[in-house]
mmCIF file of N, CA and C and ligand atoms in Angstrom:
data_model
loop_
_atom_site.group_PDB
_atom_site.id
_atom_site.type_symbol
_atom_site.label_atom_id
_atom_site.label_comp_id
_atom_site.label_asym_id
_atom_site.label_seq_id
_atom_site.Cartn_x
_atom_site.Cartn_y
_atom_site.Cartn_z
ATOM 1 N N MET A 1 49.034 129.508 86.328
ATOM 2 C CA MET A 1 49.015 130.857 86.899
ATOM 3 C C MET A 1 47.914 130.943 87.964
ATOM 4 N N SER A 2 48.236 131.585 89.036
ATOM 5 C CA SER A 2 47.246 131.705 90.101
ATOM 6 C C SER A 2 47.122 133.159 90.528
ATOM 7 N N TYR A 3 45.906 133.582 90.734
ATOM 8 C CA TYR A 3 45.665 134.968 91.133
ATOM 9 C C TYR A 3 45.241 135.055 92.579
ATOM 10 N N ILE A 4 45.338 133.977 93.292
ATOM 11 C CA ILE A 4 44.825 133.973 94.658
ATOM 12 C C ILE A 4 45.580 135.013 95.485
ATOM 13 N N GLY A 5 44.828 135.906 96.086
ATOM 14 C CA GLY A 5 45.429 136.964 96.874
ATOM 15 C C GLY A 5 45.631 138.239 96.087
ATOM 16 N N ILE A 6 45.771 138.129 94.783
ATOM 17 C CA ILE A 6 45.931 139.321 93.953
ATOM 18 C C ILE A 6 44.605 139.609 93.277
ATOM 19 N N LEU A 7 44.094 140.768 93.568
ATOM 20 C CA LEU A 7 42.812 141.123 93.000
ATOM 21 C C LEU A 7 43.037 141.913 91.722
ATOM 22 N N GLU A 8 42.378 141.523 90.678
ATOM 23 C CA GLU A 8 42.465 142.274 89.440
ATOM 24 C C GLU A 8 41.101 142.848 89.094
ATOM 25 N N TYR A 9 41.163 143.956 88.374
ATOM 26 C CA TYR A 9 39.930 144.643 88.011
ATOM 27 C C TYR A 9 39.820 144.784 86.509
ATOM 28 N N VAL A 10 38.602 144.854 86.025
ATOM 29 C CA VAL A 10 38.360 145.191 84.629
ATOM 30 C C VAL A 10 37.268 146.260 84.605
ATOM 31 N N ILE A 11 37.158 146.947 83.469
ATOM 32 C CA ILE A 11 36.099 147.943 83.322
ATOM 33 C C ILE A 11 34.956 147.309 82.538
ATOM 34 N N GLY A 12 33.796 147.323 83.123
ATOM 35 C CA GLY A 12 32.609 146.827 82.452
ATOM 36 C C GLY A 12 31.792 147.992 81.929
ATOM 37 N N VAL A 13 31.242 147.832 80.745
ATOM 38 C CA VAL A 13 30.393 148.865 80.162
ATOM 39 C C VAL A 13 29.006 148.267 79.989
ATOM 40 N N ILE A 14 28.033 148.936 80.577
ATOM 41 C CA ILE A 14 26.667 148.435 80.469
ATOM 42 C C ILE A 14 26.144 148.720 79.068
ATOM 43 N N HIS A 15 25.745 147.672 78.383
ATOM 44 C CA HIS A 15 25.243 147.804 77.024
ATOM 45 C C HIS A 15 23.922 147.059 76.968
ATOM 46 N N ASP A 16 22.815 147.805 76.917
ATOM 47 C CA ASP A 16 21.485 147.224 77.081
ATOM 48 C C ASP A 16 21.460 146.405 78.362
ATOM 49 N N LYS A 17 21.177 145.096 78.252
ATOM 50 C CA LYS A 17 21.155 144.290 79.469
ATOM 51 C C LYS A 17 22.463 143.548 79.652
ATOM 52 N N ASP A 18 23.380 143.716 78.721
ATOM 53 C CA ASP A 18 24.648 142.985 78.775
ATOM 54 C C ASP A 18 25.762 143.843 79.334
ATOM 55 N N ILE A 19 26.818 143.158 79.710
ATOM 56 C CA ILE A 19 28.030 143.857 80.122
ATOM 57 C C ILE A 19 29.102 143.575 79.096
ATOM 58 N N TRP A 20 29.723 144.648 78.626
ATOM 59 C CA TRP A 20 30.872 144.506 77.751
ATOM 60 C C TRP A 20 32.095 144.882 78.551
ATOM 61 N N TYR A 21 33.225 144.358 78.148
ATOM 62 C CA TYR A 21 34.465 144.640 78.857
ATOM 63 C C TYR A 21 35.339 145.569 78.021
ATOM 64 N N TYR A 22 35.948 146.512 78.703
ATOM 65 C CA TYR A 22 36.843 147.457 78.031
ATOM 66 C C TYR A 22 38.159 146.763 77.714
ATOM 67 N N VAL A 23 38.560 146.803 76.453
ATOM 68 C CA VAL A 23 39.749 146.097 75.984
ATOM 69 C C VAL A 23 40.988 146.992 76.059
ATOM 70 N N GLY A 24 40.768 148.303 75.967
ATOM 71 C CA GLY A 24 41.872 149.249 75.958
ATOM 72 C C GLY A 24 41.934 149.968 74.624
ATOM 73 N N GLU A 25 42.851 150.918 74.526
ATOM 74 C CA GLU A 25 42.963 151.696 73.294
ATOM 75 C C GLU A 25 43.821 150.990 72.254
ATOM 76 N N LYS A 26 44.690 150.117 72.737
ATOM 77 C CA LYS A 26 45.600 149.407 71.823
ATOM 78 C C LYS A 26 45.486 147.907 72.039
ATOM 79 N N ASP A 27 45.839 147.141 71.020
ATOM 80 C CA ASP A 27 45.853 145.700 71.197
ATOM 81 C C ASP A 27 47.227 145.265 71.718
ATOM 82 N N ALA A 28 47.415 143.969 71.837
ATOM 83 C CA ALA A 28 48.644 143.436 72.428
ATOM 84 C C ALA A 28 49.890 143.833 71.629
ATOM 85 N N ASN A 29 49.703 144.147 70.343
ATOM 86 C CA ASN A 29 50.843 144.522 69.502
ATOM 87 C C ASN A 29 51.051 146.033 69.438
ATOM 88 N N GLY A 30 50.257 146.765 70.202
ATOM 89 C CA GLY A 30 50.426 148.216 70.229
ATOM 90 C C GLY A 30 49.650 148.943 69.150
ATOM 91 N N LYS A 31 48.860 148.198 68.382
ATOM 92 C CA LYS A 31 48.063 148.802 67.318
ATOM 93 C C LYS A 31 46.841 149.496 67.919
ATOM 94 N N HIS A 32 46.564 150.711 67.478
ATOM 95 C CA HIS A 32 45.403 151.433 67.985
ATOM 96 C C HIS A 32 44.118 150.770 67.519
ATOM 97 N N LEU A 33 43.199 150.615 68.427
ATOM 98 C CA LEU A 33 41.931 149.965 68.099
ATOM 99 C C LEU A 33 40.886 151.002 67.739
ATOM 100 N N ARG A 34 39.994 150.619 66.803
ATOM 101 C CA ARG A 34 38.860 151.493 66.495
ATOM 102 C C ARG A 34 37.950 151.535 67.716
ATOM 103 N N THR A 35 37.134 152.585 67.790
ATOM 104 C CA THR A 35 36.247 152.736 68.948
ATOM 105 C C THR A 35 35.390 151.491 69.160
ATOM 106 N N ASP A 36 34.900 150.917 68.069
ATOM 107 C CA ASP A 36 34.019 149.754 68.207
ATOM 108 C C ASP A 36 34.787 148.467 68.526
ATOM 109 N N GLU A 37 36.099 148.542 68.452
ATOM 110 C CA GLU A 37 36.906 147.360 68.789
ATOM 111 C C GLU A 37 37.362 147.391 70.247
ATOM 112 N N ARG A 38 37.054 148.467 70.915
ATOM 113 C CA ARG A 38 37.585 148.646 72.276
ATOM 114 C C ARG A 38 36.753 147.954 73.340
ATOM 115 N N TYR A 39 35.668 147.319 72.929
ATOM 116 C CA TYR A 39 34.812 146.646 73.898
ATOM 117 C C TYR A 39 34.539 145.233 73.416
ATOM 118 N N SER A 40 34.506 144.306 74.344
ATOM 119 C CA SER A 40 34.274 142.917 73.991
ATOM 120 C C SER A 40 33.307 142.301 74.992
ATOM 121 N N SER A 41 32.567 141.331 74.525
ATOM 122 C CA SER A 41 31.648 140.661 75.454
ATOM 123 C C SER A 41 32.352 139.526 76.201
ATOM 124 N N PHE A 42 33.625 139.309 75.891
ATOM 125 C CA PHE A 42 34.359 138.225 76.550
ATOM 126 C C PHE A 42 35.343 138.760 77.590
ATOM 127 N N LEU A 43 35.243 138.205 78.781
ATOM 128 C CA LEU A 43 36.123 138.628 79.863
ATOM 129 C C LEU A 43 37.596 138.408 79.510
ATOM 130 N N VAL A 44 37.858 137.371 78.736
ATOM 131 C CA VAL A 44 39.237 137.031 78.397
ATOM 132 C C VAL A 44 39.916 138.153 77.594
ATOM 133 N N ASP A 45 39.122 138.961 76.872
ATOM 134 C CA ASP A 45 39.675 140.064 76.079
ATOM 135 C C ASP A 45 39.923 141.322 76.913
ATOM 136 N N ALA A 46 39.322 141.378 78.079
ATOM 137 C CA ALA A 46 39.327 142.610 78.863
ATOM 138 C C ALA A 46 40.728 143.023 79.296
ATOM 139 N N LYS A 47 40.937 144.322 79.337
ATOM 140 C CA LYS A 47 42.183 144.850 79.887
ATOM 141 C C LYS A 47 42.112 144.730 81.404
ATOM 142 N N ARG A 48 43.175 144.177 81.992
ATOM 143 C CA ARG A 48 43.174 143.950 83.427
ATOM 144 C C ARG A 48 44.009 145.008 84.143
ATOM 145 N N TYR A 49 43.521 145.386 85.281
ATOM 146 C CA TYR A 49 44.225 146.370 86.103
ATOM 147 C C TYR A 49 44.463 145.755 87.472
ATOM 148 N N ASP A 50 45.681 145.862 87.961
ATOM 149 C CA ASP A 50 45.879 145.426 89.342
ATOM 150 C C ASP A 50 45.992 146.633 90.263
ATOM 151 N N ASP A 51 45.942 147.821 89.675
ATOM 152 C CA ASP A 51 46.018 149.054 90.443
ATOM 153 C C ASP A 51 44.725 149.837 90.230
ATOM 154 N N GLU A 52 43.988 150.049 91.292
ATOM 155 C CA GLU A 52 42.693 150.710 91.156
ATOM 156 C C GLU A 52 42.829 152.169 90.741
ATOM 157 N N ASP A 53 43.938 152.801 91.107
ATOM 158 C CA ASP A 53 44.143 154.204 90.723
ATOM 159 C C ASP A 53 44.307 154.343 89.218
ATOM 160 N N VAL A 54 45.089 153.431 88.630
ATOM 161 C CA VAL A 54 45.293 153.437 87.180
ATOM 162 C C VAL A 54 43.956 153.222 86.488
ATOM 163 N N LEU A 55 43.187 152.300 87.030
ATOM 164 C CA LEU A 55 41.873 152.008 86.462
ATOM 165 C C LEU A 55 40.980 153.249 86.481
ATOM 166 N N ARG A 56 40.944 153.935 87.631
ATOM 167 C CA ARG A 56 40.082 155.116 87.744
ATOM 168 C C ARG A 56 40.500 156.223 86.780
ATOM 169 N N TRP A 57 41.809 156.318 86.578
ATOM 170 C CA TRP A 57 42.352 157.321 85.684
ATOM 171 C C TRP A 57 41.922 157.026 84.252
ATOM 172 N N GLU A 58 41.962 155.768 83.856
ATOM 173 C CA GLU A 58 41.542 155.374 82.507
ATOM 174 C C GLU A 58 40.033 155.527 82.344
ATOM 175 N N LEU A 59 39.324 155.267 83.420
ATOM 176 C CA LEU A 59 37.861 155.393 83.424
ATOM 177 C C LEU A 59 37.451 156.832 83.103
ATOM 178 N N GLU A 60 38.241 157.783 83.641
ATOM 179 C CA GLU A 60 37.986 159.204 83.420
ATOM 180 C C GLU A 60 38.065 159.569 81.941
ATOM 181 N N LYS A 61 38.901 158.835 81.189
ATOM 182 C CA LYS A 61 39.128 159.154 79.776
ATOM 183 C C LYS A 61 38.042 158.583 78.864
ATOM 184 N N LEU A 62 37.257 157.660 79.390
ATOM 185 C CA LEU A 62 36.224 157.042 78.558
ATOM 186 C C LEU A 62 35.067 158.017 78.349
ATOM 187 N N PRO A 63 34.375 157.875 77.216
ATOM 188 C CA PRO A 63 33.252 158.792 76.941
ATOM 189 C C PRO A 63 32.235 158.798 78.079
ATOM 190 N N LYS A 64 31.774 159.993 78.418
ATOM 191 C CA LYS A 64 30.851 160.143 79.544
ATOM 192 C C LYS A 64 29.480 159.550 79.232
ATOM 193 N N THR A 65 29.244 159.267 77.943
ATOM 194 C CA THR A 65 27.950 158.708 77.554
ATOM 195 C C THR A 65 27.834 157.230 77.948
ATOM 196 N N LEU A 66 28.974 156.611 78.277
ATOM 197 C CA LEU A 66 28.959 155.194 78.633
ATOM 198 C C LEU A 66 28.673 155.013 80.115
ATOM 199 N N THR A 67 27.940 153.972 80.423
ATOM 200 C CA THR A 67 27.732 153.605 81.820
ATOM 201 C C THR A 67 28.765 152.539 82.174
ATOM 202 N N CYS A 68 29.751 152.953 82.962
ATOM 203 C CA CYS A 68 30.856 152.040 83.268
ATOM 204 C C CYS A 68 30.768 151.557 84.702
ATOM 205 N N LYS A 69 31.354 150.410 84.911
ATOM 206 C CA LYS A 69 31.338 149.784 86.214
ATOM 207 C C LYS A 69 32.700 149.159 86.451
ATOM 208 N N ILE A 70 33.199 149.308 87.661
ATOM 209 C CA ILE A 70 34.452 148.629 87.992
ATOM 210 C C ILE A 70 34.112 147.216 88.453
ATOM 211 N N LEU A 71 34.715 146.250 87.807
ATOM 212 C CA LEU A 71 34.407 144.858 88.146
ATOM 213 C C LEU A 71 35.651 144.172 88.697
ATOM 214 N N GLU A 72 35.461 143.413 89.744
ATOM 215 C CA GLU A 72 36.543 142.623 90.336
ATOM 216 C C GLU A 72 36.567 141.256 89.677
ATOM 217 N N ILE A 73 37.756 140.813 89.331
ATOM 218 C CA ILE A 73 37.850 139.447 88.816
ATOM 219 C C ILE A 73 38.049 138.511 89.994
ATOM 220 N N GLN A 74 37.199 137.529 90.081
ATOM 221 C CA GLN A 74 37.345 136.524 91.129
ATOM 222 C C GLN A 74 37.542 135.176 90.463
ATOM 223 N N ARG A 75 38.182 134.286 91.192
ATOM 224 C CA ARG A 75 38.339 132.954 90.645
ATOM 225 C C ARG A 75 37.515 131.990 91.486
ATOM 226 N N CYS A 76 36.694 131.221 90.824
ATOM 227 C CA CYS A 76 35.830 130.287 91.534
ATOM 228 C C CYS A 76 36.669 129.123 92.080
ATOM 229 N N PRO A 77 36.596 128.853 93.385
ATOM 230 C CA PRO A 77 37.396 127.770 93.953
ATOM 231 C C PRO A 77 36.903 126.394 93.502
ATOM 232 N N LYS A 78 35.703 126.332 92.980
ATOM 233 C CA LYS A 78 35.143 125.041 92.546
ATOM 234 C C LYS A 78 35.548 124.676 91.126
ATOM 235 N N CYS A 79 35.253 125.551 90.179
ATOM 236 C CA CYS A 79 35.515 125.205 88.774
ATOM 237 C C CYS A 79 36.753 125.915 88.244
ATOM 238 N N LYS A 80 37.367 126.773 89.070
ATOM 239 C CA LYS A 80 38.614 127.477 88.736
ATOM 240 C C LYS A 80 38.441 128.509 87.623
ATOM 241 N N LYS A 81 37.192 128.783 87.229
ATOM 242 C CA LYS A 81 36.976 129.764 86.175
ATOM 243 C C LYS A 81 36.929 131.166 86.772
ATOM 244 N N GLU A 82 37.286 132.151 85.953
ATOM 245 C CA GLU A 82 37.216 133.538 86.401
ATOM 246 C C GLU A 82 35.827 134.083 86.129
ATOM 247 N N PHE A 83 35.387 134.962 87.011
ATOM 248 C CA PHE A 83 34.086 135.583 86.804
ATOM 249 C C PHE A 83 34.062 136.954 87.457
ATOM 250 N N THR A 84 33.117 137.777 87.031
ATOM 251 C CA THR A 84 33.012 139.128 87.582
ATOM 252 C C THR A 84 31.637 139.372 88.185
ATOM 253 N N GLU A 85 30.729 138.428 88.003
ATOM 254 C CA GLU A 85 29.377 138.606 88.534
ATOM 255 C C GLU A 85 29.394 138.487 90.052
ATOM 256 N N HIS A 86 28.266 138.841 90.632
ATOM 257 C CA HIS A 86 28.107 138.697 92.075
ATOM 258 C C HIS A 86 28.215 137.218 92.437
ATOM 259 N N PRO A 87 29.066 136.865 93.403
ATOM 260 C CA PRO A 87 29.261 135.442 93.699
ATOM 261 C C PRO A 87 28.065 134.812 94.416
ATOM 262 N N ALA A 88 27.990 133.512 94.328
ATOM 263 C CA ALA A 88 26.980 132.758 95.079
ATOM 264 C C ALA A 88 27.672 132.145 96.287
ATOM 265 N N LEU A 89 26.888 131.844 97.306
ATOM 266 C CA LEU A 89 27.444 131.230 98.498
ATOM 267 C C LEU A 89 27.316 129.717 98.348
ATOM 268 N N SER A 90 28.414 129.022 98.588
ATOM 269 C CA SER A 90 28.369 127.561 98.460
ATOM 270 C C SER A 90 27.477 126.967 99.541
ATOM 271 N N ARG A 91 26.660 126.003 99.134
ATOM 272 C CA ARG A 91 25.780 125.340 100.092
ATOM 273 C C ARG A 91 26.543 124.339 100.946
ATOM 274 N N GLU A 92 27.771 124.053 100.539
ATOM 275 C CA GLU A 92 28.534 123.049 101.283
ATOM 276 C C GLU A 92 28.970 123.554 102.661
ATOM 277 N N ASP A 93 29.377 124.826 102.730
ATOM 278 C CA ASP A 93 29.794 125.358 104.032
ATOM 279 C C ASP A 93 29.148 126.709 104.357
ATOM 280 N N ASN A 94 28.341 127.214 103.439
ATOM 281 C CA ASN A 94 27.682 128.503 103.629
ATOM 282 C C ASN A 94 28.656 129.662 103.844
ATOM 283 N N ALA A 95 29.887 129.509 103.390
ATOM 284 C CA ALA A 95 30.879 130.560 103.587
ATOM 285 C C ALA A 95 31.695 130.825 102.323
ATOM 286 N N THR A 96 31.961 129.772 101.565
ATOM 287 C CA THR A 96 32.791 129.916 100.378
ATOM 288 C C THR A 96 32.008 130.602 99.261
ATOM 289 N N GLU A 97 32.639 131.595 98.643
ATOM 290 C CA GLU A 97 31.992 132.272 97.529
ATOM 291 C C GLU A 97 32.387 131.583 96.230
ATOM 292 N N ILE A 98 31.404 131.186 95.476
ATOM 293 C CA ILE A 98 31.646 130.489 94.217
ATOM 294 C C ILE A 98 30.958 131.241 93.088
ATOM 295 N N CYS A 99 31.237 130.835 91.848
ATOM 296 C CA CYS A 99 30.658 131.557 90.718
ATOM 297 C C CYS A 99 29.170 131.230 90.590
ATOM 298 N N PRO A 100 28.393 132.101 89.937
ATOM 299 C CA PRO A 100 26.946 131.877 89.841
ATOM 300 C C PRO A 100 26.583 130.541 89.191
ATOM 301 N N GLN A 101 27.368 130.115 88.191
ATOM 302 C CA GLN A 101 27.075 128.842 87.524
ATOM 303 C C GLN A 101 27.197 127.676 88.497
ATOM 304 N N CYS A 102 28.253 127.678 89.326
ATOM 305 C CA CYS A 102 28.423 126.621 90.313
ATOM 306 C C CYS A 102 27.325 126.711 91.364
ATOM 307 N N GLY A 103 26.894 127.917 91.683
ATOM 308 C CA GLY A 103 25.810 128.111 92.638
ATOM 309 C C GLY A 103 24.545 127.429 92.149
ATOM 310 N N VAL A 104 24.246 127.600 90.862
ATOM 311 C CA VAL A 104 23.068 126.965 90.257
ATOM 312 C C VAL A 104 23.252 125.447 90.269
ATOM 313 N N ARG A 105 24.455 124.998 89.928
ATOM 314 C CA ARG A 105 24.731 123.563 89.874
ATOM 315 C C ARG A 105 24.524 122.922 91.259
ATOM 316 N N GLU A 106 25.013 123.593 92.289
ATOM 317 C CA GLU A 106 24.849 123.059 93.651
ATOM 318 C C GLU A 106 23.376 122.984 94.031
ATOM 319 N N ALA A 107 22.626 124.011 93.662
ATOM 320 C CA ALA A 107 21.197 124.042 93.985
ATOM 321 C C ALA A 107 20.479 122.873 93.317
ATOM 322 N N VAL A 108 20.848 122.598 92.074
ATOM 323 C CA VAL A 108 20.234 121.494 91.334
ATOM 324 C C VAL A 108 20.597 120.158 91.985
ATOM 325 N N GLU A 109 21.853 120.036 92.420
ATOM 326 C CA GLU A 109 22.301 118.798 93.066
ATOM 327 C C GLU A 109 21.541 118.544 94.366
ATOM 328 N N VAL A 110 21.365 119.607 95.143
ATOM 329 C CA VAL A 110 20.631 119.478 96.405
ATOM 330 C C VAL A 110 19.196 119.047 96.125
ATOM 331 N N TYR A 111 18.606 119.648 95.113
ATOM 332 C CA TYR A 111 17.236 119.350 94.731
ATOM 333 C C TYR A 111 17.119 117.881 94.308
ATOM 334 N N ALA A 112 18.096 117.415 93.503
ATOM 335 C CA ALA A 112 18.095 116.035 93.012
ATOM 336 C C ALA A 112 18.232 115.057 94.174
ATOM 337 N N ARG A 113 19.111 115.386 95.137
ATOM 338 C CA ARG A 113 19.330 114.515 96.302
ATOM 339 C C ARG A 113 18.062 114.424 97.152
ATOM 340 N N TYR A 114 17.412 115.567 97.321
ATOM 341 C CA TYR A 114 16.190 115.650 98.126
ATOM 342 C C TYR A 114 15.094 114.786 97.506
ATOM 343 N N ASN A 115 14.996 114.862 96.198
ATOM 344 C CA ASN A 115 13.956 114.108 95.497
ATOM 345 C C ASN A 115 14.190 112.607 95.564
ATOM 346 N N LYS A 116 15.487 112.224 95.587
ATOM 347 C CA LYS A 116 15.827 110.803 95.647
ATOM 348 C C LYS A 116 15.490 110.252 97.049
ATOM 349 N N ALA A 117 15.718 111.087 98.058
ATOM 350 C CA ALA A 117 15.534 110.664 99.443
ATOM 351 C C ALA A 117 14.059 110.470 99.797
ATOM 352 N N SER A 118 13.176 111.241 99.170
ATOM 353 C CA SER A 118 11.778 111.160 99.551
ATOM 354 C C SER A 118 11.013 110.112 98.727
HETATM 355 ZN ZN1 ZN B 1 32.472 127.901 89.485
#
């Protein structure tokens, strides 16, 4: 499955310093979820929206006490993993946006190469 070109969104809920993802009111089988089951720390559990209007409408229904954030799902061209964090710029061409983990990995590789050369 490829999402290239299709942008999907999830709802993130700020919980202390972490982000939880909104799972929805029901599970895949249509069973109503308890309030504490509606949020997950795993992106894979998150309810995905490809329509921003639908997302905003659902956002309105969430408790006002929650700090919510609309998150874009991006796919890292390097490791092919999905992520919602702010992307890093690849050092290879200074243009490609990659996931933060790959950004760190590239930085370490550059550092290792530099140390070997000197
Ligand atoms: Zn990556």
